XYZ file of C-alpha atoms in Angstrom:
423
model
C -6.377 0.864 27.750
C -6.507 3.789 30.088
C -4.349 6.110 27.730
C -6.446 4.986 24.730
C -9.488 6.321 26.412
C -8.318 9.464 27.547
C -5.181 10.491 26.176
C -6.447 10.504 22.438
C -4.896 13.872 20.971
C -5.614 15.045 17.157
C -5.113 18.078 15.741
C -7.315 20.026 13.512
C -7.084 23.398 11.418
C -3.292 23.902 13.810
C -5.344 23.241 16.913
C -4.802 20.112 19.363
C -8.022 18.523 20.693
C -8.460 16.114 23.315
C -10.982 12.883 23.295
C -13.057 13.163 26.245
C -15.691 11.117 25.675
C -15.698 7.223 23.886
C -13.026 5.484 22.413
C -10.555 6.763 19.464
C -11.684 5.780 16.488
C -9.293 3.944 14.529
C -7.510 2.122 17.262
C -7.103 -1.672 17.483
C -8.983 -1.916 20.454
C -11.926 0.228 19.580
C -14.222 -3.134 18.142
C -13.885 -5.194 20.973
C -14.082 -2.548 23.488
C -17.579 -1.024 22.096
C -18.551 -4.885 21.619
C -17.949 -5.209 25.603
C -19.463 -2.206 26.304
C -22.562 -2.964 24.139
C -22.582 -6.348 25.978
C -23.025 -5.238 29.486
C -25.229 -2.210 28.496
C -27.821 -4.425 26.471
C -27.585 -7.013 28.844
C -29.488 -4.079 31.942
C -31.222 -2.870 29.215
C -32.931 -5.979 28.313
C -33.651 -7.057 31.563
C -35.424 -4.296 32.692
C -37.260 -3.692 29.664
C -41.274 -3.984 30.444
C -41.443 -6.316 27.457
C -38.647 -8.228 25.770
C -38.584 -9.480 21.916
C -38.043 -12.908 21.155
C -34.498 -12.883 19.943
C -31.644 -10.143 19.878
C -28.561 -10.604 17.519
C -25.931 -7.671 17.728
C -23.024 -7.851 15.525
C -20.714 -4.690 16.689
C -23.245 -2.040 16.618
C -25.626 -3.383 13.886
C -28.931 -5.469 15.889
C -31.880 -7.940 14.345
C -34.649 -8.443 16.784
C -37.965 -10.800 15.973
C -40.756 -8.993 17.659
C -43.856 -11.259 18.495
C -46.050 -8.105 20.524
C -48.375 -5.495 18.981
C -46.629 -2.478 17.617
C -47.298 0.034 20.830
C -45.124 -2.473 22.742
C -42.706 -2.052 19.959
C -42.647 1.354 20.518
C -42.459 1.643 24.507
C -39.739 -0.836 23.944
C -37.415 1.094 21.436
C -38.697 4.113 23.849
C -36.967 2.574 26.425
C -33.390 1.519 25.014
C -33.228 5.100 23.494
C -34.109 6.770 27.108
C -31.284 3.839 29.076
C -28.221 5.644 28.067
C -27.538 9.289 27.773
C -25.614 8.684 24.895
C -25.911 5.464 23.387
C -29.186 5.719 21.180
C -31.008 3.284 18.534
C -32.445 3.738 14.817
C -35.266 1.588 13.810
C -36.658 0.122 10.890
C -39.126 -2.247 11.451
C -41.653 -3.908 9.517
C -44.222 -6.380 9.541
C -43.183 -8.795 6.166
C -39.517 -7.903 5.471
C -36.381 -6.226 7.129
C -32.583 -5.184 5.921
C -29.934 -6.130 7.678
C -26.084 -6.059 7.081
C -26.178 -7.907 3.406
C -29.008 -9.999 4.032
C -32.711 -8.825 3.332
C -35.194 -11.337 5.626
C -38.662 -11.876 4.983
C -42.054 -13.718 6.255
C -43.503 -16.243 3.740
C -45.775 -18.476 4.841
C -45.139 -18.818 8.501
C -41.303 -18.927 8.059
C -38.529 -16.715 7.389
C -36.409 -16.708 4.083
C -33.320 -14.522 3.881
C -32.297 -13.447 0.357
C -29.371 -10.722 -0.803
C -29.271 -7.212 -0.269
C -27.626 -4.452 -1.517
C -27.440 -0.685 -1.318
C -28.744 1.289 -4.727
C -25.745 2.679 -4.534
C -23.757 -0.353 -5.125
C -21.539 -0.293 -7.926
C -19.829 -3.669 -7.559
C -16.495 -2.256 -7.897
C -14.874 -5.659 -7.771
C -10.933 -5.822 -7.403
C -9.819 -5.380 -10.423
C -7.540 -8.112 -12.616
C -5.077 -6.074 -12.895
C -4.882 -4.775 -9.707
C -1.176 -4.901 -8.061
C -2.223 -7.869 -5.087
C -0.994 -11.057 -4.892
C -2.798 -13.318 -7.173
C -4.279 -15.840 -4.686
C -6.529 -12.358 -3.193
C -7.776 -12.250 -6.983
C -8.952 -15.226 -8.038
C -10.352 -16.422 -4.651
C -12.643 -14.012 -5.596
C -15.391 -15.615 -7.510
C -15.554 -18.547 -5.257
C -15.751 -16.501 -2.287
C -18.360 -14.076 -3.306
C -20.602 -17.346 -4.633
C -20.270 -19.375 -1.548
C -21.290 -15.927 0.223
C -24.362 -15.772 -1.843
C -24.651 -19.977 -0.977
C -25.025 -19.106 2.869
C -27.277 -16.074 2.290
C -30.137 -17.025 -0.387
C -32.537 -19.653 0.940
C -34.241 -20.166 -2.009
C -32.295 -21.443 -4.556
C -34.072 -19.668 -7.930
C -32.609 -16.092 -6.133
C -29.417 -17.925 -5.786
C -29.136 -18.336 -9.194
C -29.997 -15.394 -10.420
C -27.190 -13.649 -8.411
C -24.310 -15.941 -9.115
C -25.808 -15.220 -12.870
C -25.458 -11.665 -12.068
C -22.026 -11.852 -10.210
C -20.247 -13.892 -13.103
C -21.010 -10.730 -14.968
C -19.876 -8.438 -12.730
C -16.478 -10.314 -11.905
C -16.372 -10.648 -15.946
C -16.525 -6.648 -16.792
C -13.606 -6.138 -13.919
C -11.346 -8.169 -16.203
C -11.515 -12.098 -14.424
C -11.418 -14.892 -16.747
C -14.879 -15.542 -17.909
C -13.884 -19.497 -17.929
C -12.428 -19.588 -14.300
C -15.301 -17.801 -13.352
C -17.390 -19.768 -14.043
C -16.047 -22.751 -12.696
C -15.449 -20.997 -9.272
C -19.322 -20.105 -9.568
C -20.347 -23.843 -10.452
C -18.579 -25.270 -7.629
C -20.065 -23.495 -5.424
C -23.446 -24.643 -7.408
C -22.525 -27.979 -6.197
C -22.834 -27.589 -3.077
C -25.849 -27.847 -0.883
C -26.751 -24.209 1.428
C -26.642 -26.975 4.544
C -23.210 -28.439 4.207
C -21.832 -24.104 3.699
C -23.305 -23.148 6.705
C -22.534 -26.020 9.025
C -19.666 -25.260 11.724
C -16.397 -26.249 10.548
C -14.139 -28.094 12.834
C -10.993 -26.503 13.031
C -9.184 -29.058 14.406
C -6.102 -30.400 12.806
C -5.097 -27.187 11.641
C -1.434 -26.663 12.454
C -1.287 -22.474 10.340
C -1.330 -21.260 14.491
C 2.377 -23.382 14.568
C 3.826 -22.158 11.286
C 5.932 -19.183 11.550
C 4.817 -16.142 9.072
C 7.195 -15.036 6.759
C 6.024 -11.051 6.135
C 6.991 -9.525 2.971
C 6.047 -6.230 1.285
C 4.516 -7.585 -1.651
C 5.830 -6.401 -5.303
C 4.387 -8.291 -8.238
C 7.803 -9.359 -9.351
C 8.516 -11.217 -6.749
C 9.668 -14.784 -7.513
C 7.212 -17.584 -6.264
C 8.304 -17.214 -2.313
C 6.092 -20.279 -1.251
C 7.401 -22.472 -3.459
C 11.263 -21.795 -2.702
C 10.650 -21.769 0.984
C 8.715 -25.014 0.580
C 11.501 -26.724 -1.850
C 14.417 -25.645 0.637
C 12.850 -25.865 4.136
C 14.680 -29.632 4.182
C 17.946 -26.785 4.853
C 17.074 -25.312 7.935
C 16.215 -28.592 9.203
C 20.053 -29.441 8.932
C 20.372 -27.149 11.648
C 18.812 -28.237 15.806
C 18.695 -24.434 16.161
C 16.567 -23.390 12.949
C 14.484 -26.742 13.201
C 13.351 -25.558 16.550
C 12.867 -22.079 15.873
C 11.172 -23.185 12.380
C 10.057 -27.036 12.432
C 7.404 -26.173 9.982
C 7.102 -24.876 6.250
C 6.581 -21.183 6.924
C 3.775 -19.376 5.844
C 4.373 -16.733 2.818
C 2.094 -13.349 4.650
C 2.460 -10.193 2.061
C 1.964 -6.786 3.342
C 0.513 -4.032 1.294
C 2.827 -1.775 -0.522
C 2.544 1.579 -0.840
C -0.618 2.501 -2.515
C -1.464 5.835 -4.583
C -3.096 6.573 -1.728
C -0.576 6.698 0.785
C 1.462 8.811 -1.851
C -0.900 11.394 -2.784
C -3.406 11.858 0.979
C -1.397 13.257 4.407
C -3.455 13.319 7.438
C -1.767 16.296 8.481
C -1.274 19.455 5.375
C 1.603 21.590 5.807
C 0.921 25.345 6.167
C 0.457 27.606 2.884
C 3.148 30.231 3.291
C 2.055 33.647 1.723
C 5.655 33.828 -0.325
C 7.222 30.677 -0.825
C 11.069 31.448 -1.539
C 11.286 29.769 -4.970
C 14.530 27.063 -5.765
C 17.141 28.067 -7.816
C 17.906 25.534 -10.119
C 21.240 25.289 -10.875
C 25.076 23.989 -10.606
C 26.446 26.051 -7.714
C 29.625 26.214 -5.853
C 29.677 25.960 -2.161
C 30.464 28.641 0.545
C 33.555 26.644 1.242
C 34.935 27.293 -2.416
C 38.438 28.330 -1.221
C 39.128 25.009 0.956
C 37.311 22.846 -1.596
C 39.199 21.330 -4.066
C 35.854 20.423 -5.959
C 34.764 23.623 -6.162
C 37.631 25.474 -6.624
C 38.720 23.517 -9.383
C 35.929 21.324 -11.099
C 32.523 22.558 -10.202
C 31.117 24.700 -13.597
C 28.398 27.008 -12.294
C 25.396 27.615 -14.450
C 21.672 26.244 -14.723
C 22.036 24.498 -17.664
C 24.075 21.567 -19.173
C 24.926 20.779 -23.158
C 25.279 18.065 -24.716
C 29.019 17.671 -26.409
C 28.255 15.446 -28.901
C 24.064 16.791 -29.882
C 24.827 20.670 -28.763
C 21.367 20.449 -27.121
C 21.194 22.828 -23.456
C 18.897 20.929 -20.811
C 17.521 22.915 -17.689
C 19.494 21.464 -14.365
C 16.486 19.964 -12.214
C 17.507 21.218 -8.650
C 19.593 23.012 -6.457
C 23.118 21.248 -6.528
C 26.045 21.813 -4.775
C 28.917 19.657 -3.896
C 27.261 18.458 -0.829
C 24.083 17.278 -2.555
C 22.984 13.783 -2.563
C 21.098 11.602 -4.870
C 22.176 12.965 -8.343
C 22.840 12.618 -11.326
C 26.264 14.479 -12.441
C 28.131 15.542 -15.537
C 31.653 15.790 -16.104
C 33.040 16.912 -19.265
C 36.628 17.102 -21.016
C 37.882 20.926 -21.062
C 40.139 19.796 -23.900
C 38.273 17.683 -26.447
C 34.578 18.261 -24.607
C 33.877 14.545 -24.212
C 31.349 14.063 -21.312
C 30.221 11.080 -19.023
C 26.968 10.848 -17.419
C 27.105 9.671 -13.655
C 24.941 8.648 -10.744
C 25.720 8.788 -6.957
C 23.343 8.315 -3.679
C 26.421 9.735 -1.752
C 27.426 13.545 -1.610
C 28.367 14.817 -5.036
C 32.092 15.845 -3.693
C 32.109 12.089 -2.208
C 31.458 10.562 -5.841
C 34.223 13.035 -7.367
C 36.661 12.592 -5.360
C 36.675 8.470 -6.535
C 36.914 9.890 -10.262
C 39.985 11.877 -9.016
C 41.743 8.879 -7.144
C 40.893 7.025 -10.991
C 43.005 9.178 -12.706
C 45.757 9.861 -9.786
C 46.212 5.991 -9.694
C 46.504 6.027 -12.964
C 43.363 3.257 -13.558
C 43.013 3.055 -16.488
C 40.055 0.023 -16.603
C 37.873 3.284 -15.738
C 36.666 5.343 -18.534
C 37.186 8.533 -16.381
C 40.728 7.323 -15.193
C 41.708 5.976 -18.755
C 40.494 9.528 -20.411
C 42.435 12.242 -18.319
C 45.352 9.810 -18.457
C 45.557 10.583 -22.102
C 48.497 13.188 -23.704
C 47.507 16.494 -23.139
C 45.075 16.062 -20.240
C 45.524 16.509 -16.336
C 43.502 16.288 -13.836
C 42.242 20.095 -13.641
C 40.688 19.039 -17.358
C 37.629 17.672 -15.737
C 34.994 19.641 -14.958
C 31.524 19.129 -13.174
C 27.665 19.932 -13.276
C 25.003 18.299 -11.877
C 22.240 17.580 -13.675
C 19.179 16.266 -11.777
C 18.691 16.243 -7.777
C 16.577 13.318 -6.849
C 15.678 14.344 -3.643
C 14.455 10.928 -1.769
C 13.300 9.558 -4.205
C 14.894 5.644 -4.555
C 17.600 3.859 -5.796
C 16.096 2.153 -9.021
C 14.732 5.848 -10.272
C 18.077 7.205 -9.970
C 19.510 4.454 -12.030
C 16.784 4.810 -14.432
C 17.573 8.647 -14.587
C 20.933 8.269 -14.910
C 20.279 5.868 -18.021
C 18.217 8.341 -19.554
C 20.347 11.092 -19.359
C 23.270 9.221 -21.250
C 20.565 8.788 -23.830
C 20.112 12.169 -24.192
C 22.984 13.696 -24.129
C 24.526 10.695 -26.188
C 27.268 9.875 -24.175
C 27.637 6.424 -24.284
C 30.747 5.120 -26.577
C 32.583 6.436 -29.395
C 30.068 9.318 -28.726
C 31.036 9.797 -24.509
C 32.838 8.137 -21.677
C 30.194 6.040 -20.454
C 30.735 1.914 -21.920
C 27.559 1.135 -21.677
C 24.067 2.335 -19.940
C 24.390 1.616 -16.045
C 28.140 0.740 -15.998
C 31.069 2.805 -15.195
């Protein structure tokens, strides 16, 4: 906790900066240490206050307070919290029939307090989406959720109405199911505002025994609770597993990466005045002499044709022999044929298999079976990349490479290549 509180470096505009004061925002820790800090300090502050209201709820830094004292003693009070603390100071907003606070808006009618909704003007009620990429449980908990919210807040049912009424609508214009909406909405309906805001009693709940099963969710991922649930009876076939896992694990799915995380860095890389500019292009590498791939196969230029189309394509990246995550062409220098490749290994790496295919004489290889042919050697194959992926993943490159045999129409009796994705 120490280091949290004063060992909190950031940087800024290429400039470190050290936390001296307060906790780091964003930390783990920073909630419950400002609640416990908020504790102690309200707890002097209150009891040396000249006059003291008749309740004080805090939730994190957020307070409701029922005054019962004339409005100077309001004021010496909120005086005095603001003067306790050299740092720690309050806003007020007080009034004497009706206060905001959090999502609730309470007022004074007829000698007792009613709470109904509140919301910001600004609220747009920018629902999650239907179509949103979460797990579908997250989605259509949603209506019931938000209505037994508005259950626990409005006292009086008429306003309760009106904002399920106004919710369905909402939740209906973000693309949810008008019917299941609805339904969500009328069970909550059903209920009475005592029996949704009586404590529940957690006991009997065994979720603290069941071991979490943490996967990065993708929406087409097969039914995981299900299959663990159907074959859980296998691990029990086992004293080791039914120790570690006696219990039907729970399914917990982390959050992909959004567009978010993609797009936004917390730190920017420098502008340089003159970026040096990639050359795009099939090159050779400064090994050429010692490398048989070079020396013999690799076909500088930045371009590639298509055989078959006579169509010239731009090569996307710098690509040498040494290059990973590309897409490759080789092409017959006797009859012109081509075949469109893909390798997450070095380009020379990938070649160098084609080579042993048609030294071996494998023939069950279009590559192999090709330059096995009358009137073709080995030195008849020659090489260009075509696209350098960078980083990017496995399934795009397999998706490129597909593409590319689509457009440069190499796939059988037109190229090498049997069929798209297979050698």
């Amino acid at each position: 906790m120490q280091q949290v509180l004063t060992k909190n470096n950031f940087t800024f505009m290429d400039k470190h900066y050290l936390q001296r004061h307060g906790t780091a925002m964003g930390t783990r820790m920073a909630p419950s240490y400002a609640c416990l800090f908020m504790s102690s300090l309200e707890e002097r502050m209150l009891s040396t206050a000249p006059c003291r209201p008749l309740i004080w709820w805090r939730y994190i830094d957020d307070i409701f307070f029922i005054w019962t004292s004339d409005e100077d003693s309001l004021l010496t009070f909120i005086n005095h919290i603001n003067s306790f603390h050299s740092t720690i100071k309050f806003t007020s907003d007080y009034s004497h029939q009706q206060v905001n606070f959090l999502d609730v808006t309470v007022r004074k009618e007829h000698g007792s307090l009613s709470t109904d909704l509140y919301t910001k003007p600004t609220d747009t009620h920018q629902y999650l989406h239907s179509s949103s990429c979460h797990p579908r449980h997250c989605k259509s908990g949603i209506a019931y959720s938000q209505a037994l919210r508005l259950r626990r807040i409005c006292s009086n049912n008429s306003s309760f109405i009106r904002h399920t009424d106004a919710l369905e609508k909402h939740l209906i214009a973000r693309g949810h199911s008008a019917r299941r909406v609805r339904e969500a909405i009328q069970r909550v309906r059903s209920l009475s505002r005592s029996s949704t805001l009586a404590v529940k009693d957690k006991k009997g709940r065994d979720c603290d025994n069941k071991l979490p099963l943490v996967v990065t969710f993708h929406p087409n991922l097969p039914p995981l609770q299900k299959i663990t649930s159907n074959n859980h009876n296998i691990l029990l076939t086992s004293d080791r597993l039914q120790r570690a896992v006696p219990e039907k694990p729970i399914i917990a799915y982390r959050r992909p990466r959004n567009l978010r995380d993609l797009l936004v860095r917390a730190a920017v890389p420098p502008l340089t005045s003159n970026p040096t500019p990639i050359q795009h292009g099939t090159f050779k590498c400064d090994r050429t002499s010692r490398c048989i791939v070079c020396s013999h196969h690799i076909v500088e230029s930045n371009s590639i044709t298509s055989h078959s189309m006579q169509l010239t394509h731009k090569t996307k990246g710098h690509i040498t022999c040494t290059t990973t995550n590309v897409i490759y062409l080789i092409s017959c220098r006797v009859c012109g044929i081509q075949y469109v490749g893909e390798t997450k290994t070095t380009l020379k790496k990938r070649f160098y298999g084609h080579r042993s295919t048609v030294n071996t004489m494998k023939t069950e290889t279009p590559v192999g079976e090709h330059f096995n042919l009358p009137n073709h050697t080995i030195n008849d194959m020659s090489l260009q990349g075509i696209e350098s992926l960078g980083s990017r993943p496995d399934l795009v490159r397999i998706s490129r490479e597909r593409l590319w045999m689509q457009r440069l129409r190499t796939i059988q009796p037109h190229g090498l290549n049997i069929q798209e994705g297979h050698d």
